Amino acid sequence: MTRFWGADSDAGTAMNPPDPTDTESGRVVAEPLPGPPVVRTDPSGKTRVRLGDRIFGGLARSSGIAVIALIVAIGVFLLWRAIPALTRNQENFFTFGGNWVTTDTAAMHFGVAELFQVTVFVSLFALVLAMPVALGIAIFLTQYAPKRLAGPLASVIDLLAAVPSIIYGVWGLYVLAPAIRPFALWLNDNLGWFFLFATGNASVAGGGTVFTAGIVLAVMILPIITAVAREVFVQTPHGQIEAALALGATRWEVVRTTVLPFGMSGYISGAMLGLGRALGETIALLIILRGTQRAFGWSLFDGGYTFASKIASAASEFNDQYKAGAYIAAGLVLFVLTFAVNSLARAAVSGKGRS
C-alpha cells in the first residue's frame, strides 16, 4: 500500500495537493514487503547436523592430523637416531666432503657436502632433460594426436613408471652407456674446456657417470611429469579453444595462447613431483654411478654417491647404532631437502595460479 504525504487522513477519498514549502513534499514512501525467511546454512551454528556429516568431518580432520603427525614423527625419529653419531663426528657435518670413515666409532669422519652436490646435480640434469620431452608429449597427446592413437600412446608412457628401478639401472649401465659412449667421448674431446664436459673423476668410456645416470633418471621421471601435464592440459575450457580457432588462430597458436597459460601451473607441479622422485632414487643410481676417491668437480663425467645410494651402499654397517646413525643423519638431510623442494613447488604453483 502506498501513502502520499499531504493527504487528509480524515477524508476517505479526498487528497490534498502537496505543500510546495514542505521539504518532503511529493515524496513517496512504500511499505516494505516482507522478505523470505532466513535459513541458516552454517554447519557451525545451532542448526542440527546430520550424524553422517559429523562422522565424515571427524574422519577428514583425523586424516589430516594423522598425516602431519606422521611427518613430524619421521623427522623426530631421524634426528633422535642421528644425534649420537653427530656427537662423535670429528668433522663439520655440512661442509665436509671427503671420504667417510666410520670404522672407529669414537672418532668418526663424515659429512654431506659432496652427497648434496651429486644429488642436486644429477637430479637437475635429469629434470632439464625430461621437462621439454614431457611437455611435447603432453601437448601432442592432448592437442594433435587422434583419439584412437592418443589412448594407447598415453598407456605406453604410463607403463614406464611400472618398470622397477633395478631394471633401469642394469639397462642404463649395460645398454645405454655403450650406446652413448661415442657421443660422450665427443663431448669430452671437443667441449672439455667447459666445466660441464670436462674430464671428471670417473671414466667417460666406462659410463658410470652423472651423464649416464641423468639420462636414465630422466626416463624414470618422464611418466610422472607427462601424466600430470596431460591431465591438466585436457581440462582447458573448450570455449577458449573454439574462440581462438574462430578468430583464425592456428593449432600452435591455440596451444601457446590458451592451453599453455591454463596448464602451466600443473606442468610445474608435475615437474616438481618428478624432481622429488629423482632426489630419492636409490637402486638405479647405485648401479650406475661409480664411487671414487677423488673430489666431485661439477662435471657430467664425474661419479660419486647421492644421499640415497650412499645409504644403500652401507646397509651392512647398520648393525651398529653409531655407524647407522651417520647414515641416518644423511637421510635426515635428504628428508628436509625433499620437504623443502615440495614446499617451494607448492608455493610457486599457488603464486602462478593466483596470477
Short mmCIF file of C-alpha atoms in Angstrom, two decimals:
data_model
loop_
_atom_site.label_atom_id
_atom_site.label_comp_id
_atom_site.label_asym_id
_atom_site.label_seq_id
_atom_site.Cartn_x
_atom_site.Cartn_y
_atom_site.Cartn_z
CA MET A 1 0.00 0.00 0.00
CA THR A 2 1.36 3.45 -0.92
CA ARG A 3 0.84 6.53 1.22
CA PHE A 4 1.34 10.12 -0.06
CA TRP A 5 2.46 12.94 2.21
CA GLY A 6 -0.03 15.78 2.45
CA ALA A 7 -3.09 13.53 2.20
CA ASP A 8 -6.05 14.20 4.56
CA SER A 9 -6.15 11.20 6.80
CA ASP A 10 -9.73 12.00 7.90
CA ALA A 11 -11.19 12.03 4.40
CA GLY A 12 -11.97 8.70 2.85
CA THR A 13 -11.37 9.69 -0.75
CA ALA A 14 -10.16 13.32 -0.58
CA MET A 15 -6.50 14.07 -1.17
CA ASN A 16 -4.81 17.48 -0.69
CA PRO A 17 -2.03 18.52 -3.07
CA PRO A 18 1.43 18.56 -1.55
CA ASP A 19 2.68 21.75 0.05
CA PRO A 20 5.47 23.23 -2.11
CA THR A 21 7.15 24.65 1.01
CA ASP A 22 7.40 21.26 2.55
CA THR A 23 10.91 19.81 2.01
CA GLU A 24 9.44 16.35 1.86
CA SER A 25 6.59 17.32 -0.41
CA GLY A 26 5.71 14.76 -3.02
CA ARG A 27 7.95 12.01 -1.61
CA VAL A 28 6.51 8.53 -1.96
CA VAL A 29 7.09 6.12 0.86
CA ALA A 30 6.36 2.47 0.10
CA GLU A 31 5.66 -0.08 2.72
CA PRO A 32 8.45 -2.72 2.60
CA LEU A 33 7.32 -6.16 1.53
CA PRO A 34 8.08 -8.99 3.93
CA GLY A 35 11.26 -10.84 2.88
CA PRO A 36 11.75 -14.58 2.75
CA PRO A 37 12.58 -16.32 6.00
CA VAL A 38 16.28 -16.60 6.80
CA VAL A 39 17.56 -20.17 6.59
CA ARG A 40 20.78 -20.92 8.48
CA THR A 41 23.30 -22.84 6.37
CA ASP A 42 26.35 -22.60 8.65
CA PRO A 43 27.14 -26.08 9.99
CA SER A 44 28.89 -24.48 12.96
CA GLY A 45 25.64 -22.79 14.08
CA LYS A 46 22.94 -24.18 16.24
CA THR A 47 21.23 -25.99 13.41
CA ARG A 48 21.21 -29.72 13.65
CA VAL A 49 23.99 -31.50 11.73
CA ARG A 50 23.36 -34.97 10.47
CA LEU A 51 25.29 -37.85 12.01
CA GLY A 52 26.87 -38.78 8.67
CA ASP A 53 28.25 -35.24 8.23
CA ARG A 54 29.73 -35.30 11.71
CA ILE A 55 31.38 -38.65 11.11
CA PHE A 56 32.79 -37.61 7.74
CA GLY A 57 34.09 -34.30 9.14
CA GLY A 58 35.75 -36.09 12.02
CA LEU A 59 37.41 -38.61 9.71
CA ALA A 60 38.65 -35.86 7.39
CA ARG A 61 40.16 -33.88 10.27
CA SER A 62 41.67 -37.01 11.78
CA SER A 63 43.27 -37.96 8.46
CA GLY A 64 44.85 -34.53 8.04
CA ILE A 65 46.16 -34.54 11.60
CA ALA A 66 47.50 -38.09 11.17
CA VAL A 67 49.48 -37.14 8.06
CA ILE A 68 51.05 -34.16 9.81
CA ALA A 69 51.81 -36.24 12.88
CA LEU A 70 53.43 -38.94 10.71
CA ILE A 71 55.72 -36.43 9.01
CA VAL A 72 56.73 -34.93 12.34
CA ALA A 73 57.31 -38.40 13.80
CA ILE A 74 59.61 -39.36 10.92
CA GLY A 75 61.66 -36.21 11.38
CA VAL A 76 61.90 -36.68 15.14
CA PHE A 77 62.94 -40.33 14.75
CA LEU A 78 65.68 -39.48 12.25
CA LEU A 79 67.01 -36.69 14.46
CA TRP A 80 66.90 -38.86 17.57
CA ARG A 81 68.87 -41.66 15.90
CA ALA A 82 71.36 -39.26 14.29
CA ILE A 83 72.35 -37.29 17.38
CA PRO A 84 74.66 -39.98 18.94
CA ALA A 85 76.69 -40.24 15.73
CA LEU A 86 76.82 -36.48 15.24
CA THR A 87 78.26 -36.02 18.72
CA ARG A 88 81.16 -38.33 17.78
CA ASN A 89 81.79 -36.76 14.39
CA GLN A 90 85.18 -35.04 14.14
CA GLU A 91 84.26 -33.06 11.01
CA ASN A 92 81.77 -30.36 10.15
CA PHE A 93 78.77 -32.38 9.06
CA PHE A 94 77.55 -29.83 6.50
CA THR A 95 80.88 -28.80 4.92
CA PHE A 96 82.96 -31.99 4.99
CA GLY A 97 83.07 -33.64 1.56
CA GLY A 98 85.82 -36.23 1.92
CA ASN A 99 85.63 -39.98 2.28
CA TRP A 100 83.56 -41.33 5.13
CA VAL A 101 85.47 -43.09 7.91
CA THR A 102 83.11 -44.72 10.41
CA THR A 103 85.16 -47.75 11.50
CA ASP A 104 86.29 -46.01 14.69
CA THR A 105 83.00 -45.05 16.31
CA ALA A 106 84.81 -42.96 18.94
CA ALA A 107 86.22 -40.58 16.28
CA MET A 108 84.12 -40.63 13.12
CA HIS A 109 84.63 -38.57 9.96
CA PHE A 110 81.63 -37.95 7.74
CA GLY A 111 79.72 -35.12 6.08
CA VAL A 112 77.11 -34.41 3.42
CA ALA A 113 78.65 -31.67 1.28
CA GLU A 114 79.57 -33.92 -1.64
CA LEU A 115 76.43 -36.03 -1.30
CA PHE A 116 74.35 -32.87 -1.55
CA GLN A 117 76.22 -31.70 -4.65
CA VAL A 118 75.91 -35.01 -6.51
CA THR A 119 72.24 -35.44 -5.58
CA VAL A 120 71.22 -31.97 -6.69
CA PHE A 121 73.37 -32.05 -9.83
CA VAL A 122 72.14 -35.38 -11.21
CA SER A 123 68.51 -34.56 -10.31
CA LEU A 124 68.58 -31.15 -12.01
CA PHE A 125 70.28 -32.63 -15.07
CA ALA A 126 67.55 -35.27 -15.31
CA LEU A 127 64.87 -32.60 -14.86
CA VAL A 128 66.33 -30.44 -17.64
CA LEU A 129 66.24 -33.43 -19.99
CA ALA A 130 62.78 -34.67 -19.00
CA MET A 131 60.76 -31.43 -18.86
CA PRO A 132 60.85 -30.47 -22.58
CA VAL A 133 60.17 -34.05 -23.68
CA ALA A 134 57.28 -34.40 -21.25
CA LEU A 135 55.81 -31.09 -22.38
CA GLY A 136 55.98 -32.11 -26.04
CA ILE A 137 54.39 -35.50 -25.34
CA ALA A 138 51.57 -33.94 -23.29
CA ILE A 139 50.81 -31.35 -25.98
CA PHE A 140 50.86 -33.97 -28.73
CA LEU A 141 48.58 -36.39 -26.88
CA THR A 142 46.01 -33.74 -25.93
CA GLN A 143 46.00 -31.44 -28.97
CA TYR A 144 47.37 -33.20 -32.05
CA ALA A 145 47.08 -36.99 -31.77
CA PRO A 146 43.89 -38.71 -32.98
CA LYS A 147 41.79 -40.16 -30.17
CA ARG A 148 42.35 -43.74 -31.35
CA LEU A 149 46.13 -43.14 -31.09
CA ALA A 150 46.28 -40.91 -28.00
CA GLY A 151 44.96 -43.57 -25.63
CA PRO A 152 47.48 -46.33 -26.48
CA LEU A 153 50.39 -43.88 -26.52
CA ALA A 154 49.42 -42.49 -23.13
CA SER A 155 49.24 -46.03 -21.75
CA VAL A 156 52.72 -46.82 -23.06
CA ILE A 157 54.14 -43.69 -21.43
CA ASP A 158 52.44 -44.52 -18.15
CA LEU A 159 53.86 -48.05 -18.23
CA LEU A 160 57.37 -46.60 -17.90
CA ALA A 161 56.53 -45.82 -14.28
CA ALA A 162 55.88 -49.53 -13.63
CA VAL A 163 59.41 -50.63 -14.59
CA PRO A 164 61.43 -51.48 -11.44
CA SER A 165 64.39 -49.27 -10.60
CA ILE A 166 66.85 -52.15 -10.75
CA ILE A 167 65.85 -52.79 -14.37
CA TYR A 168 66.54 -49.16 -15.22
CA GLY A 169 69.93 -49.41 -13.54
CA VAL A 170 71.00 -52.55 -15.38
CA TRP A 171 69.68 -51.17 -18.68
CA GLY A 172 71.48 -47.88 -18.18
CA LEU A 173 74.84 -49.43 -17.37
CA TYR A 174 74.92 -52.28 -19.90
CA VAL A 175 72.77 -50.97 -22.77
CA LEU A 176 72.55 -47.19 -22.67
CA ALA A 177 76.12 -46.45 -21.58
CA PRO A 178 77.75 -48.33 -24.51
CA ALA A 179 75.27 -46.75 -26.94
CA ILE A 180 76.03 -43.16 -25.87
CA ARG A 181 79.79 -43.72 -25.36
CA PRO A 182 80.79 -42.19 -28.75
CA PHE A 183 78.69 -39.10 -28.06
CA ALA A 184 80.08 -38.76 -24.53
CA LEU A 185 83.66 -39.04 -25.81
CA TRP A 186 82.93 -36.44 -28.49
CA LEU A 187 81.59 -34.02 -25.89
CA ASN A 188 84.60 -34.57 -23.68
CA ASP A 189 87.10 -34.15 -26.52
CA ASN A 190 85.52 -31.11 -28.18
CA LEU A 191 83.82 -29.30 -25.32
CA GLY A 192 86.10 -30.32 -22.49
CA TRP A 193 87.10 -26.69 -21.96
CA PHE A 194 83.62 -26.13 -20.45
CA PHE A 195 83.33 -27.38 -16.88
CA LEU A 196 80.20 -29.47 -17.56
CA PHE A 197 82.02 -31.59 -20.14
CA ALA A 198 85.47 -31.59 -18.57
CA THR A 199 87.17 -34.85 -17.64
CA GLY A 200 85.79 -35.89 -14.29
CA ASN A 201 86.71 -38.33 -11.57
CA ALA A 202 85.17 -41.32 -13.41
CA SER A 203 85.91 -42.98 -16.73
CA VAL A 204 83.96 -41.48 -19.62
CA ALA A 205 84.20 -44.72 -21.58
CA GLY A 206 83.06 -46.78 -18.59
CA GLY A 207 79.72 -45.00 -18.43
CA GLY A 208 79.40 -44.84 -14.65
CA THR A 209 78.99 -41.07 -14.71
CA VAL A 210 76.41 -38.41 -13.95
CA PHE A 211 75.84 -38.15 -17.72
CA THR A 212 74.54 -41.72 -17.97
CA ALA A 213 72.74 -41.62 -14.63
CA GLY A 214 70.99 -38.35 -15.52
CA ILE A 215 69.63 -39.75 -18.78
CA VAL A 216 68.31 -42.86 -17.03
CA LEU A 217 66.79 -40.74 -14.28
CA ALA A 218 65.14 -38.52 -16.89
CA VAL A 219 63.44 -41.58 -18.40
CA MET A 220 62.28 -42.62 -14.94
CA ILE A 221 60.62 -39.30 -14.06
CA LEU A 222 59.22 -38.72 -17.55
CA PRO A 223 55.91 -40.58 -16.91
CA ILE A 224 55.19 -38.53 -13.79
CA ILE A 225 55.61 -35.16 -15.48
CA THR A 226 53.80 -36.28 -18.62
CA ALA A 227 50.81 -37.70 -16.76
CA VAL A 228 50.26 -34.59 -14.64
CA ALA A 229 50.73 -32.20 -17.58
CA ARG A 230 48.40 -34.27 -19.78
CA GLU A 231 45.63 -34.30 -17.20
CA VAL A 232 45.87 -30.53 -16.77
CA PHE A 233 46.05 -29.69 -20.49
CA VAL A 234 42.99 -31.78 -21.29
CA GLN A 235 40.98 -29.64 -18.82
CA THR A 236 41.46 -26.48 -20.89
CA PRO A 237 37.97 -24.98 -21.46
CA HIS A 238 36.73 -25.88 -24.94
CA GLY A 239 35.11 -22.47 -25.21
CA GLN A 240 38.51 -20.77 -25.12
CA ILE A 241 39.93 -23.15 -27.71
CA GLU A 242 36.95 -22.71 -30.04
CA ALA A 243 37.08 -18.94 -29.63
CA ALA A 244 40.76 -18.87 -30.58
CA LEU A 245 40.09 -21.05 -33.63
CA ALA A 246 37.17 -18.83 -34.63
CA LEU A 247 39.50 -15.83 -34.57
CA GLY A 248 41.76 -17.56 -37.08
CA ALA A 249 44.44 -18.92 -34.74
CA THR A 250 46.48 -21.90 -35.87
CA ARG A 251 46.68 -25.05 -33.79
CA TRP A 252 50.04 -24.00 -32.35
CA GLU A 253 48.73 -20.50 -31.58
CA VAL A 254 45.83 -22.11 -29.72
CA VAL A 255 48.31 -24.16 -27.69
CA ARG A 256 50.51 -21.15 -27.00
CA THR A 257 47.74 -18.72 -26.07
CA THR A 258 45.20 -20.95 -24.29
CA VAL A 259 46.49 -24.41 -23.38
CA LEU A 260 49.89 -23.46 -22.00
CA PRO A 261 48.73 -20.49 -19.89
CA PHE A 262 45.89 -22.58 -18.47
CA GLY A 263 48.02 -25.63 -17.64
CA MET A 264 51.38 -24.09 -16.75
CA SER A 265 50.85 -24.40 -13.00
CA GLY A 266 50.03 -28.10 -13.38
CA TYR A 267 53.07 -28.62 -15.60
CA ILE A 268 55.34 -27.02 -12.99
CA SER A 269 53.70 -29.09 -10.28
CA GLY A 270 54.38 -32.28 -12.24
CA ALA A 271 58.00 -31.24 -12.77
CA MET A 272 58.45 -30.73 -9.03
CA LEU A 273 56.93 -34.14 -8.34
CA GLY A 274 59.44 -35.59 -10.78
CA LEU A 275 62.26 -33.73 -9.04
CA GLY A 276 61.20 -35.18 -5.70
CA ARG A 277 61.25 -38.64 -7.29
CA ALA A 278 64.72 -38.02 -8.68
CA LEU A 279 66.14 -36.80 -5.36
CA GLY A 280 65.21 -40.06 -3.65
CA GLU A 281 66.11 -42.56 -6.39
CA THR A 282 68.34 -45.28 -4.98
CA ILE A 283 68.91 -48.58 -6.77
CA ALA A 284 69.34 -47.33 -10.33
CA LEU A 285 71.91 -44.71 -9.29
CA LEU A 286 73.67 -47.18 -7.01
CA ILE A 287 74.18 -49.48 -10.01
CA ILE A 288 75.24 -46.78 -12.49
CA LEU A 289 77.27 -44.20 -10.55
CA ARG A 290 80.83 -45.19 -9.72
CA GLY A 291 82.13 -44.21 -6.32
CA THR A 292 85.59 -42.62 -6.47
CA GLN A 293 88.21 -41.29 -4.10
CA ARG A 294 88.55 -38.00 -5.97
CA ALA A 295 86.51 -34.90 -5.20
CA PHE A 296 83.39 -34.04 -7.14
CA GLY A 297 84.01 -31.30 -9.74
CA TRP A 298 80.56 -30.47 -11.20
CA SER A 299 81.27 -32.29 -14.45
CA LEU A 300 78.78 -34.55 -16.19
CA PHE A 301 81.57 -37.11 -16.36
CA ASP A 302 82.03 -37.28 -12.59
CA GLY A 303 80.96 -40.20 -10.44
CA GLY A 304 80.04 -40.28 -6.80
CA TYR A 305 77.21 -41.04 -4.42
CA THR A 306 73.84 -39.45 -3.87
CA PHE A 307 72.20 -39.43 -0.45
CA ALA A 308 70.09 -42.47 -1.23
CA SER A 309 72.79 -44.51 -2.96
CA LYS A 310 75.28 -43.78 -0.16
CA ILE A 311 72.85 -45.05 2.45
CA ALA A 312 72.02 -48.16 0.42
CA SER A 313 75.68 -48.97 -0.19
CA ALA A 314 76.37 -49.11 3.56
CA ALA A 315 73.49 -51.33 4.62
CA SER A 316 75.93 -53.83 6.12
CA GLU A 317 77.03 -51.25 8.72
CA PHE A 318 73.57 -50.75 10.19
CA ASN A 319 74.20 -53.28 12.95
CA ASP A 320 75.99 -50.56 14.95
CA GLN A 321 73.94 -47.64 16.24
CA TYR A 322 76.73 -45.10 15.69
CA LYS A 323 77.58 -46.23 12.16
CA ALA A 324 73.91 -46.40 11.29
CA GLY A 325 73.41 -43.01 12.91
CA ALA A 326 75.85 -41.40 10.47
CA TYR A 327 73.80 -42.58 7.51
CA ILE A 328 70.54 -41.73 9.26
CA ALA A 329 71.86 -38.19 9.61
CA ALA A 330 72.36 -38.11 5.84
CA GLY A 331 68.83 -39.42 5.44
CA LEU A 332 67.58 -36.60 7.65
CA VAL A 333 69.17 -34.04 5.33
CA LEU A 334 67.56 -35.75 2.34
CA PHE A 335 64.21 -35.70 4.15
CA VAL A 336 64.48 -31.97 4.79
CA LEU A 337 65.68 -31.30 1.23
CA THR A 338 62.75 -33.17 -0.33
CA PHE A 339 60.30 -31.47 2.01
CA ALA A 340 61.73 -28.05 1.14
CA VAL A 341 61.58 -28.72 -2.61
CA ASN A 342 57.94 -29.78 -2.41
CA SER A 343 57.06 -26.77 -0.26
CA LEU A 344 58.72 -24.35 -2.68
CA ALA A 345 56.97 -26.05 -5.58
CA ARG A 346 53.58 -25.69 -3.89
CA ALA A 347 54.28 -22.00 -3.21
CA ALA A 348 55.32 -21.44 -6.84
CA VAL A 349 52.24 -23.21 -8.18
CA SER A 350 49.96 -21.26 -5.84
CA GLY A 351 51.51 -17.96 -6.96
CA LYS A 352 51.19 -18.96 -10.61
CA GLY A 353 47.53 -19.85 -10.08
CA ARG A 354 46.76 -16.51 -8.43
CA SER A 355 48.47 -14.57 -11.19
#
